[in-house]
Every structure is written in structure tokens, then in C-alpha cells.
Coordinates of C-alpha atoms and ligand atoms in Angstrom, one line a residue:
X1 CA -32.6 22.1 14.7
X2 CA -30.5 24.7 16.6
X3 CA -30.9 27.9 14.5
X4 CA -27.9 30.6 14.4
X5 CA -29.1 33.3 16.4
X6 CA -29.9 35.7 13.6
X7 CA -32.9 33.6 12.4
X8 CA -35.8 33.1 14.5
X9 CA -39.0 31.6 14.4
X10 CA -42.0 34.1 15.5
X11 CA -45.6 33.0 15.0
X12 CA -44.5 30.0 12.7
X13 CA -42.5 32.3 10.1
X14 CA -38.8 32.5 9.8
X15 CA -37.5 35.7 10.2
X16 CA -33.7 37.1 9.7
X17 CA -33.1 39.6 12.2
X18 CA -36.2 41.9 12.6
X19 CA -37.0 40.8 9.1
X20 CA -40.3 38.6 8.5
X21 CA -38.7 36.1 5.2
X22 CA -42.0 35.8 3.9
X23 CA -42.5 39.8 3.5
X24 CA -38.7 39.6 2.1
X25 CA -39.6 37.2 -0.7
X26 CA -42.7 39.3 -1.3
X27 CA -40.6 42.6 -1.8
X28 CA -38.3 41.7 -4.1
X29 CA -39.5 38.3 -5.6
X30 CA -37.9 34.8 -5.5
X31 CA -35.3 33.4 -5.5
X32 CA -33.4 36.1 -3.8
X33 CA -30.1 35.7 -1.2
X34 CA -30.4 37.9 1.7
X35 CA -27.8 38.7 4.3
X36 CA -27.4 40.1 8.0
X37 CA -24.8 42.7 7.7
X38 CA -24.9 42.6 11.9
X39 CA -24.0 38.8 11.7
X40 CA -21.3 39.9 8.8
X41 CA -19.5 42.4 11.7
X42 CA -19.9 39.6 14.6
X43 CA -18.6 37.1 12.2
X44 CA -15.3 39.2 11.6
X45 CA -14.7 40.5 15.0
X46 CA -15.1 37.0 16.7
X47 CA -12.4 35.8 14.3
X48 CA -9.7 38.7 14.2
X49 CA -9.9 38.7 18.2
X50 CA -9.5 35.2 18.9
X51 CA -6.2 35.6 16.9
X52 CA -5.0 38.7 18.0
X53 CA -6.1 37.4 21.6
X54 CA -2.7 35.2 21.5
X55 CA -0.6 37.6 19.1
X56 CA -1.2 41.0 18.4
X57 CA 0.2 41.1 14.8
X58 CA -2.3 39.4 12.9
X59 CA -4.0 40.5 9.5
X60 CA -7.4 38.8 8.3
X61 CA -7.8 38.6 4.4
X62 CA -10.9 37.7 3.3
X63 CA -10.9 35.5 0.7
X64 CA -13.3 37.4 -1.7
X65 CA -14.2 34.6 -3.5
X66 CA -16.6 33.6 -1.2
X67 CA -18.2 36.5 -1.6
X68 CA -17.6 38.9 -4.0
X69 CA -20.7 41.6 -3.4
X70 CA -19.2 45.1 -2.6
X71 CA -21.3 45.8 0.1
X72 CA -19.5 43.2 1.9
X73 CA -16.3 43.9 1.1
X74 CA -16.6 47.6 1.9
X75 CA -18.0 46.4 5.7
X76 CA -14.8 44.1 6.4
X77 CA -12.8 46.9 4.8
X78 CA -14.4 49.4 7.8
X79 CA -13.3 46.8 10.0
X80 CA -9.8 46.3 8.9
X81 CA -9.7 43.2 6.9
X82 CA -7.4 43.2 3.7
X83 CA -8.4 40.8 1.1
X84 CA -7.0 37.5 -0.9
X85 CA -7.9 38.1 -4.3
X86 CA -7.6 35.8 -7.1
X87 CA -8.1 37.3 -10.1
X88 CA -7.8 40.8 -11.3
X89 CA -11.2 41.4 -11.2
X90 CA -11.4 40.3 -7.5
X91 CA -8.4 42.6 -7.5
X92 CA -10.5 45.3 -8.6
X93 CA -13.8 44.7 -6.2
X94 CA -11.1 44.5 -3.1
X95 CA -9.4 48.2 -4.5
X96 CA -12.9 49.4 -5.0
X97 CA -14.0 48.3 -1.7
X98 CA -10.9 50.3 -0.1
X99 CA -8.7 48.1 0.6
X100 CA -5.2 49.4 0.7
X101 CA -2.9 47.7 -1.3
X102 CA -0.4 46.7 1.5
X103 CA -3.3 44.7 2.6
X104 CA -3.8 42.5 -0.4
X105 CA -2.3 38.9 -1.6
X106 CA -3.0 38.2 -5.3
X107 CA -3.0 34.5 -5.1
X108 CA -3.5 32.3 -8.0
X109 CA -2.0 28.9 -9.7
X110 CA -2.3 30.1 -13.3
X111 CA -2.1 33.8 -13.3
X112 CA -1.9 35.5 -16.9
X113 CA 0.7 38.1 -18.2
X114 CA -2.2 40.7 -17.3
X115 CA -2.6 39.6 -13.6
X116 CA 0.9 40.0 -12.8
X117 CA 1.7 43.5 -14.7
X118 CA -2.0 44.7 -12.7
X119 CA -0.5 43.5 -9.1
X120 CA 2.5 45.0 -9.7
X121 CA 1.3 48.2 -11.2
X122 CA -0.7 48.2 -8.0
X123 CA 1.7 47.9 -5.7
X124 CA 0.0 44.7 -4.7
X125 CA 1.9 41.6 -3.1
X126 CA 1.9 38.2 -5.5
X127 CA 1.8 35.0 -3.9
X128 CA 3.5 33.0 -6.8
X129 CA 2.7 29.0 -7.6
X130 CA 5.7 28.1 -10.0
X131 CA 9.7 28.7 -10.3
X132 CA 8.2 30.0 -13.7
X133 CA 5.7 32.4 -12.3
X134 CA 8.8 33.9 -10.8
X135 CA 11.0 34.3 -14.0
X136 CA 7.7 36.2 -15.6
X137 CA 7.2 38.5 -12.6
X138 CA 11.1 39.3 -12.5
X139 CA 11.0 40.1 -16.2
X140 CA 7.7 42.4 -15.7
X141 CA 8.6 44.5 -12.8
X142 CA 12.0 45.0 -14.4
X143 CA 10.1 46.5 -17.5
X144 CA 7.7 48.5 -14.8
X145 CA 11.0 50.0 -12.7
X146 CA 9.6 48.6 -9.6
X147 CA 10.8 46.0 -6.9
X148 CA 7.8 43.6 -5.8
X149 CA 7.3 41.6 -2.6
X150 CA 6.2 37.9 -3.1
X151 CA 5.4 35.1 -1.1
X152 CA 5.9 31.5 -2.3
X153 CA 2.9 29.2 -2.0
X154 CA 3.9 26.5 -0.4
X155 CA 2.1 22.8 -0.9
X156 CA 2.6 21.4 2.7
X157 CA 1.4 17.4 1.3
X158 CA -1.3 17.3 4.2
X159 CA -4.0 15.3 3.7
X160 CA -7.9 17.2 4.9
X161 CA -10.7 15.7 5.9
X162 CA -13.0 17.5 3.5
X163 CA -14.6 17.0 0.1
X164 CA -11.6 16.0 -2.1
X165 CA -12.4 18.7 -4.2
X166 CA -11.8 21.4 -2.1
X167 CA -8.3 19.5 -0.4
X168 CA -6.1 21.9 -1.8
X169 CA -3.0 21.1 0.1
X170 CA -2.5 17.7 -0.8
X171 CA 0.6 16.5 -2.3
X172 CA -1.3 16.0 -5.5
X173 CA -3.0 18.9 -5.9
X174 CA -2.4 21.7 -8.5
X175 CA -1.2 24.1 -6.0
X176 CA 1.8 25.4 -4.5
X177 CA 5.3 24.3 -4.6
X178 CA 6.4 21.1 -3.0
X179 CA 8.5 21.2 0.3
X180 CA 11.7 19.6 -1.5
X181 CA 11.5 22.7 -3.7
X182 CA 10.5 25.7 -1.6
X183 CA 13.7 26.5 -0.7
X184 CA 15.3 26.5 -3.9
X185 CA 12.8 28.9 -5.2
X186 CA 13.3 31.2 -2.4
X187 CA 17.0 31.0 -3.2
X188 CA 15.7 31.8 -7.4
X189 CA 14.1 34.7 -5.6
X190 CA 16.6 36.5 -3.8
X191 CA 18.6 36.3 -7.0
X192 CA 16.0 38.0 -8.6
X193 CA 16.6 41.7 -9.1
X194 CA 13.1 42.5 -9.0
X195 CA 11.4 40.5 -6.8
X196 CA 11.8 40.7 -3.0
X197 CA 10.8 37.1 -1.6
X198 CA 9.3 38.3 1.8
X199 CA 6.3 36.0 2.8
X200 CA 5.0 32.8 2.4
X201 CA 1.6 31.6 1.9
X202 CA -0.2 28.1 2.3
X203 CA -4.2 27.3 2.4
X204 CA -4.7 23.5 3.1
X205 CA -8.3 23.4 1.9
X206 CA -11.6 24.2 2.9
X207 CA -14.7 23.2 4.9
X208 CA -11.9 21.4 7.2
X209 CA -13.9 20.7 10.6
X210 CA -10.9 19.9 12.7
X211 CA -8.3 21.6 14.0
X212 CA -5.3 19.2 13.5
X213 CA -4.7 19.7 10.0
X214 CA -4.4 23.5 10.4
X215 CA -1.6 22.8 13.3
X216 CA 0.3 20.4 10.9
X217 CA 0.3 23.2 8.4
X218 CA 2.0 25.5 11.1
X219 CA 4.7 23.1 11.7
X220 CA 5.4 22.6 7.7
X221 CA 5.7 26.4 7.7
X222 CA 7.5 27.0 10.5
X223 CA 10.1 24.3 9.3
X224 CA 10.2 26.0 5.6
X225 CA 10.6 29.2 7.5
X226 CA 13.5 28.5 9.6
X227 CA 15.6 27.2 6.2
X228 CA 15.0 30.1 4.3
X229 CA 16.0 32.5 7.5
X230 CA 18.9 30.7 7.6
X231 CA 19.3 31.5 3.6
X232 CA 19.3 35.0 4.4
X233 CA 14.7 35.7 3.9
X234 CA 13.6 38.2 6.3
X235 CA 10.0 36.8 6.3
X236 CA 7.6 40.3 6.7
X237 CA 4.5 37.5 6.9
X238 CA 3.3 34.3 7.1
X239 CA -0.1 33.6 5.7
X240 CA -2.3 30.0 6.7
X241 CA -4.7 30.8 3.9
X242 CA -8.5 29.9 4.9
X243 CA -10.4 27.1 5.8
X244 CA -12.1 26.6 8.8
X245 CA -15.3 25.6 8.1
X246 CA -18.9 25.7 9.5
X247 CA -21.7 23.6 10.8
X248 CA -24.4 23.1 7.6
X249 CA -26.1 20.3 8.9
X250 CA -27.5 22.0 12.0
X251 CA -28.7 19.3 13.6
X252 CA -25.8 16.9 13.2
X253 CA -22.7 18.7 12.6
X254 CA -20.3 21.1 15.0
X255 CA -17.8 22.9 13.7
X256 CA -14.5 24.7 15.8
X257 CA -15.2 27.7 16.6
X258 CA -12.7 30.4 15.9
X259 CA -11.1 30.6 19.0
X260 CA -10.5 26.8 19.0
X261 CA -8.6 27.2 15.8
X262 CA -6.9 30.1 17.6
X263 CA -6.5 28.3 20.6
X264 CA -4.5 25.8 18.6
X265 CA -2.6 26.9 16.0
X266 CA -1.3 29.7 17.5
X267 CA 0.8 28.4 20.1
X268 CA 2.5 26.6 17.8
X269 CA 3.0 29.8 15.3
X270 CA 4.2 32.0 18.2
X271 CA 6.4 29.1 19.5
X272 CA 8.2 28.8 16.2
X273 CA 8.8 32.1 15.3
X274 CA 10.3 32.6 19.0
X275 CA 12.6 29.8 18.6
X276 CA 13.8 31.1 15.3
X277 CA 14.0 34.6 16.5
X278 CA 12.0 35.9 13.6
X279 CA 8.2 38.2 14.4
X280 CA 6.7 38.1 11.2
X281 CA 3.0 39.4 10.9
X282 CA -0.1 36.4 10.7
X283 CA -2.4 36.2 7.7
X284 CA -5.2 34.5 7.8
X285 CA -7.7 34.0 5.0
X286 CA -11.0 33.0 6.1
X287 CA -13.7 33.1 3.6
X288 CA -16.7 30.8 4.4
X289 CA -16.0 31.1 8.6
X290 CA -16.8 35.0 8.0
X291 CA -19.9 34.8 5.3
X292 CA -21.1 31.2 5.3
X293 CA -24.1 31.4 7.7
X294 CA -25.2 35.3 7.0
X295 CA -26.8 34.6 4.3
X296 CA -30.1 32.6 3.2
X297 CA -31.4 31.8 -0.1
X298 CA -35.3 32.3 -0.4
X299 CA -36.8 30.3 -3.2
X300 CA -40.5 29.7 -4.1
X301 CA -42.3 26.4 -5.1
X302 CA -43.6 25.9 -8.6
X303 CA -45.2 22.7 -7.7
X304 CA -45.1 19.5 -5.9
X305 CA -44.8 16.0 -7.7
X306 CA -45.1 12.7 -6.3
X307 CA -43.8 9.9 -8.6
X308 CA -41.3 7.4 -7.3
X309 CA -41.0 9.8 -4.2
X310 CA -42.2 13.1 -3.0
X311 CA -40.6 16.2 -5.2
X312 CA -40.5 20.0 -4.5
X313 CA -39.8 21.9 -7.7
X314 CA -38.7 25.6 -6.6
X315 CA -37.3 28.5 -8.3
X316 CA -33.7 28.0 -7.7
X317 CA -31.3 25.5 -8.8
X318 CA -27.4 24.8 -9.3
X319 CA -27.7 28.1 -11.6
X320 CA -27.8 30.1 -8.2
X321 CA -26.6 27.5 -5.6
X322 CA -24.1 24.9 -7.2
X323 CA -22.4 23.3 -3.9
X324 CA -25.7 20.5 -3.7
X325 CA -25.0 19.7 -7.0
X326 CA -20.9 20.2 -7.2
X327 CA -20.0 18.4 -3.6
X328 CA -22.7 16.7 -2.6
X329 CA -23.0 19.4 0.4
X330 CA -25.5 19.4 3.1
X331 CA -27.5 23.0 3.3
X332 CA -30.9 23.2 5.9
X333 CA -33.8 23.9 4.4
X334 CA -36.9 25.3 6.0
X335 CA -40.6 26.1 4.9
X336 CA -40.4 29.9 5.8
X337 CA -44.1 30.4 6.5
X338 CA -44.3 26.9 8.2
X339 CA -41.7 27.0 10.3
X340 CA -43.1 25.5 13.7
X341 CA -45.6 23.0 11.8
X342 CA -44.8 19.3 11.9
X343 CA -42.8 17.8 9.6
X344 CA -44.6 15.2 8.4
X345 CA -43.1 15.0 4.5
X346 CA -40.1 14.0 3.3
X347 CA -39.6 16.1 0.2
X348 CA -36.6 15.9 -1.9
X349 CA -36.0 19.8 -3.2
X350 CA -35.4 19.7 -7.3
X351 CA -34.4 23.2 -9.0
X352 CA -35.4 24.3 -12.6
X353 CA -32.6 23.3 -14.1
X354 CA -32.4 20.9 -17.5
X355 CA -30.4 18.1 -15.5
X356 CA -31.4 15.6 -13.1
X357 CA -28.5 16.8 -10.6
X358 CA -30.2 19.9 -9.8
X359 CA -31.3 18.9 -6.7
X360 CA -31.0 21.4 -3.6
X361 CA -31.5 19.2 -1.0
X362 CA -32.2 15.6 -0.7
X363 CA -35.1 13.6 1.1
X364 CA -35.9 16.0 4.0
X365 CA -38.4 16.0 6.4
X366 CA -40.3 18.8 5.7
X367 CA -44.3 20.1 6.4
X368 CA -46.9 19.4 3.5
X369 CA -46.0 22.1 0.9
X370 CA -47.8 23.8 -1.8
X371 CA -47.0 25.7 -4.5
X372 CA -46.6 29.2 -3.9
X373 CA -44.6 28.6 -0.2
X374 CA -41.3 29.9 0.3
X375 CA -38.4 28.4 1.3
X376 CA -34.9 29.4 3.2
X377 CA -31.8 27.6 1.9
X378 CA -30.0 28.2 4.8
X379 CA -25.8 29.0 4.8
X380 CA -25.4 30.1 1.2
X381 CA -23.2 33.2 2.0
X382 CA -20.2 31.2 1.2
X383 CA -19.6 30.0 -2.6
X384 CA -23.3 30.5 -3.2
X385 CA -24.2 33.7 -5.7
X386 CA -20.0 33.9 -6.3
X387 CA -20.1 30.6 -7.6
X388 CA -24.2 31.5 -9.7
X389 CA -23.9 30.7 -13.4
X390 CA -26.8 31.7 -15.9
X391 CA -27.4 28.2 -17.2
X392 CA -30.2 27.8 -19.1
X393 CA -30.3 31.5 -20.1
X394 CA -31.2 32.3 -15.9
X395 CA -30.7 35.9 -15.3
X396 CA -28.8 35.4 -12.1
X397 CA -31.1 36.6 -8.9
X398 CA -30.7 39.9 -6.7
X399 CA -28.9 40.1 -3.0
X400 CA -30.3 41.9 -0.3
X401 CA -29.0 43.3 2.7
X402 CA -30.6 43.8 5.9
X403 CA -29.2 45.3 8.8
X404 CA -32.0 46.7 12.1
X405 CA -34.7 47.4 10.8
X406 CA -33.7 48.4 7.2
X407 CA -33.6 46.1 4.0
X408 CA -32.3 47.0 0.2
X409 CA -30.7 45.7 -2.7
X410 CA -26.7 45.1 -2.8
X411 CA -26.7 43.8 -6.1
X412 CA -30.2 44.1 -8.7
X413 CA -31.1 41.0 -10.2
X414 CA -30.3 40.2 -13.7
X415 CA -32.6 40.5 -16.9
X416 CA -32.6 38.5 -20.0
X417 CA -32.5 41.6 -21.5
X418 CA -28.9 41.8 -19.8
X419 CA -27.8 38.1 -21.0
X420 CA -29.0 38.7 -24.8
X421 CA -27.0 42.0 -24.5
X422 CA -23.4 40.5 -24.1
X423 CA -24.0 38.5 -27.3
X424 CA -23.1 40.0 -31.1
X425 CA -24.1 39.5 -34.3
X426 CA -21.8 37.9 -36.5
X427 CA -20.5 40.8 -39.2
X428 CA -21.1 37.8 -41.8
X429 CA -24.8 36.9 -40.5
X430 CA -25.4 40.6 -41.7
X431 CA -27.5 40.6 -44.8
Ligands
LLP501 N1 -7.3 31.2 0.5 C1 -7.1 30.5 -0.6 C2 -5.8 30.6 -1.3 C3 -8.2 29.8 -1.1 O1 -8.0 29.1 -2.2 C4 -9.4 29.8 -0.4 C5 -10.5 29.0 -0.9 C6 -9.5 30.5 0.8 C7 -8.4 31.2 1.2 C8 -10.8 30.6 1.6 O2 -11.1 29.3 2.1 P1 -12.4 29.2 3.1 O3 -12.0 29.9 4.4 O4 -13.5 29.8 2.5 O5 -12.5 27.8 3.3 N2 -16.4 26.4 -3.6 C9 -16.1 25.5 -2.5 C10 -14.9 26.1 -1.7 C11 -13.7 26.4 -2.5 C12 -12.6 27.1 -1.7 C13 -11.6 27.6 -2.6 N3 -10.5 28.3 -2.0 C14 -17.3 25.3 -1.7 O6 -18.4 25.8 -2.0 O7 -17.2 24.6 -0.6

């Protein structure tokens, strides 16, 4: 298995950057995620330059949802990066992180009275998913006294070749507006007296491991674009969404790199706008490509079971990592104290959940175990602790950060104590 090059194996233990995972696990307990803020920074800076390598207008927004901790926000916020928020609270995290406003996009399909008058108040830009979203929007900035830029999301009808769960561009998916409407609600918008139609946003999917769809996008776009110039739209940006996706199963899968996906979609974007004598800024929203393989998930073995096949019961399940169980998807696993022994087991890797679909990873060759090892889920940084739940009353585990030689906490761990809290007694279960 070709390792990323932040984890190593010295002396038959895996390590993450100068860190030792074993000595990790012991200092703050399992299961735990920990991430390489060094492989957080090369992970943004290889992406924004292969962009800005063909056009110098570009503007990365991470997709918080990948990753919501604050730490990591505030680093891509020291390096530039605005944000593509998707809730008011991911709002929130991106404005607490400091990210200006100006570089924000509040997306969302289904975005309450609350979300809007917050963006607005905010001075944030809305992406908006419905000729309905509009009307509301209009109505609320009226109320508010302000004017508010939007972009229209549009649904480009491109098939992905992804998990059909995560194809979000397809003509039957719950997002965007369809291309034989886009340029009607454009033309809604500019009638608007409080809304200032001035982008236009699209995200295909994710996980997408080739670059074709992301180049059929552009053309969709770029067509849309040149009606709605015509209409009278000075377009101020143009945002691809996300998607690129990354290589899980280490030994089988490659994934483009960043400045492949550069290499061919913009070209085509810089092409376009040229011909329609338009020089909107880029936005791209990369989640996963920027967090996905920073991170590891360290989780210890309760016991090992053989019955109709060899079983590893560890300390973390869907509660913490849900993708396994959700998508069927592929994350590495390996035995962080073991690391160079021979793998001469093939363990399927079971959480502690009540359900038999709580399985982290399926028949892999592994060395004999024990209870008490540790293992490294490998890629969780993406849609891993953002996506934790606290099924069967699991305080959700803490994050660590390590950068050089230092480690420490980014977010604690959860108690019961903090679960049980949240709850109330019922005013007539008094006695
Ligand atoms: N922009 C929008 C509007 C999105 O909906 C998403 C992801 C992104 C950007 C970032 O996409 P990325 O670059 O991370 O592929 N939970 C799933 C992934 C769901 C993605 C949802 N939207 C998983 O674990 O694979």
C-alpha cells in the first residue's frame, strides 16, 4: 500500500508526521480523529495554485461540511479560502473562523425563513434552489432595507460516476434549477427589487474520480452564462461547486490530482468567458480534495471473534464514521503497532453499534490482532466526525491536531453527562 506521505512506518508503528499513533491513542484515549495541520496547508495550496496557475481570479470555498472543526477553518481562512456554508450554523463557524462575508455562498435546497433573513443580515451571498426561494428572499431584504447578491443554482442533468447518493447534479436530483428554467429565473431576478442576480453556482456531486464530468459542467455553464449576458446579468462569479475526489483504496484506486482537474476545466472556463467577453471571478468548492486524507481515525479492539468468519470488534462504529455503513465506501485500515508485520488474517472490522451494518471495513487482510491493539482508519477527514451521530447514547469522540512536533485537542470529546444534559423533564412528569 502506498501511504500519503504524512504517515510513515518507523520500527513497525504508524506514525502521523513526527507523531508515534500508538503514543496518540494512549494520550487521549480511543477512538480519537487526528489531523496534520501541515498536510491541511499543502492540501489548500496545491489546489488554489493549480487554478490560479491558468487564471488569476479564482476563489476556493471550502465546503465546511466536510469539516466543520474551527481549527480548520481558521487555517484555510489564514490562507485565503472563503467558505460554502449550508446552514446558518455552518454560517456561523465560517464568520467565527474569519471569513469575510464577501467570501461566503450560503447554499442550500431547503433553506428556512431564518437562513435567509441571517445571510442577508450578514451581508452574505445566497445561492438560491427554487423561483420560490427567490420570491421569499425579495420579500425579506425588502423588509431589511438591503439589496442582496444571489447566484442561481443551476442542475446541469450530468450524470457522475460516483455513489448515486452523492450525484447531485443529475437531472433527478433535488437540487438546482433545470436548464429549461434557469433563464427564466434569472429574468424573475432582475425584476426583483431586492435581489441582484450576480452569480451562478453548480456542484455535480462528489467523490467524482474523473475529470470529464467536471468539463461538461463548464460547458452547461458557460452556455447558461452567455443567455443570461445577453439578458442583461453581469455575472461577478461563477462557482463549479466541489467534487474532486480522492484515492481511499490505496492500493487500487488513483484519483486526478488537482492540477489535472485544473489542467482541464480551465481551458474551457477561460475559453468561454473570452468568447463571451465576460471575466467573472472562479469559485471552487472543494471539500473532501482539501481534508479527506489529513485525518485518521484511531480506534482500539475490544475483542476478536471467529464465528462464520474472522471479526474485529473496535471502539468505533457508524456513530463516529458513517460512510462504511452509508455508501458502501472503501477506507484503509492498518494495525498501528503492527504496521510492517505480515498480514496473515483477513478480519472483517465490526463497530459497537446495535446493528449488523456497523461494519468499518470489510474482509481485510490484516496481522493477528488482539484486544487492546490500535487501529488507523485511514481518510476520515472528509464527512467523518461532521457526519458523527451519538447513536446509542455515544458521546461523540475528541479531534486532535498535530502540527511538528506539537499535538492538542481541537475539539474535547463528549460526555454522557453532556448527552443527558440536552434532555428535559417533562413539567407534567413533575410530582
Ligand atoms: N459544494 C456543494 C454545494 C456541496 O453540496 C458539496 C458536497 C461540496 C461543495 C463539496 O463536495 P466535495 O468537494 O467534498 O466532494 N457525505 C458524502 C459526501 C456528501 C457531499 C455533499 N456535498 C461522503 O461522505 O462521501
Amino acid at each position: 500500500m502506498t501511504l500519503p506521505e504524512h504517515l510513515t512506518i518507523h520500527e513497525g508503528h504508524l506514525y502521523i508526521g513526527m507523531h508515534d499513533c500508538n503514543d496518540l491513542a494512549k494520550e487521549y484515549g480511543t477512538p480519537v480523529y487526528v489531523t496534520d495541520e501541515e498536510k491541511l496547508r499543502q492540501n489548500f495550496i496545491r489546489y488554489n495554485d493549480a487554478l490560479k496557475a491558468h487564471y488569476s481570479d479564482v476563489q476556493l470555498l471550502y465546503a465546511a461540511k466536510a469539516n466543520g472543526n474551527l481549527s480548520i477553518l481558521k487555517i484555510f481562512a489564514s490562507l485565503g479560502a472563503g467558505a460554502d456554508v449550508f446552514s446558518s450554523g455552518e454560517l456561523h463557524l465560517a464568520l467565527l473562523a474569519g471569513i469575510p462575508p464577501e467570501k461566503l455562498l450560503f447554499n442550500g435546497s431547503s433553506k428556512t425563513h431564518d437562513d435567509l433573513r441571517v445571510a442577508v443580515e450578514k451581508g452574505v451571498r445566497i445561492s438560491l434552489d427554487s423561483f420560490d426561494e427567490l420570491k421569499q428572499l425579495d420579500k425579506i431584504a425588502g423588509e431589511l432595507g438591503r439589496i442582496v447578491e444571489v447566484s442561481f443554482r443551476v442542475n446541469p442533468a450530468i450524470d457522475v460516476p460516483t455513489h448515486p447518493k452523492i450525484a447531485t447534479g443529475l437531472a433527478t436530483s433535488k437540487f438546482g434549477i433545470p436548464a429549461d428554467q434557469i433563464v427564466d429565473a434569472y429574468r424573475a431576478a432582475l425584476e426583483c427589487e431586492n435581489v441582484d442576480p450576480v452569480g451562478m453556482h453548480c456542484h455535480i456531486g462528489s467523490q467524482i474520480l474523473d475529470v470529464t464530468p467536471f468539463v461538461k459542467e463548464m460547458e452547461v455553464l458557460l452556455k447558461v452564462a452567455g443567455e443570461i449576458t445577453k439578458m442583461g446579468v453581469h455575472l461577478k462569479f461563477i462557482d463549479i461547486g466541489g467534487g474532486l475526489g480522492i484515492a481511499y483504496d490505496h492500493e487500487k484506486e488513483v484519483a486526478p490530482t488537482p492540477k489535472e482537474y485544473a489542467d482541464a476545466v480551465m481551458p474551457v472556463f477561460i475559453a468561454g468567458i473570452q468568447k463571451l467577453g465576460i471575466k467573472p471571478q472562479l469559485w471552487v468548492e472543494p471539500g473532501r480534495n482539501l481534508v479527506g486524507d489529513t485525518t485518521i481515525l484511531l480506534t482500539r479492539v475490544n475483542s476478536v471473534k471467529t464465528s462464520h468468519k474472522k471479526f474485529v470488534n473496535v471502539d468505533a462504529g457508524f456513530n463516529l464514521l458513517i460512510r462504511p455503513a452509508m455508501y458502501g465506501s472503501h477506507h484503509d485500515v492498518i494495525a498501528v503497532g503492527k504496521a510492517d508485520e505480515e498480514k496473515t488474517e483477513e478480519y472483517t472490522v465490526t463497530g459497537p453499534i446495535c446493528e449488523t451494518g456497523d461494519i468499518l471495513a470489510e474482509n481485510r487482510k490484516l496481522p493477528e490482532l488482539e484486544s487492546g491493539d490500535v487501529l488507523a482508519i485511514l481518510d476520515t477527514g472528509a464527512y467523518g466526525y461532521s457526519m458523527a451521530s451519538q447513536y446509542n447514547c455515544r458521546p461523540r469522540c475528541p479531534e486532535v491536531m498535530i502540527f511538528e512536533d506539537r499535538h492538542g485537542i481541537m475539539r474535547r470529546g463528549e460526555s454522557v453527562v453532556d448527552i443527558v444534559n440536552t434532555m428535559k423533564r417533562l413539567p407534567w412528569h413533575e410530582k
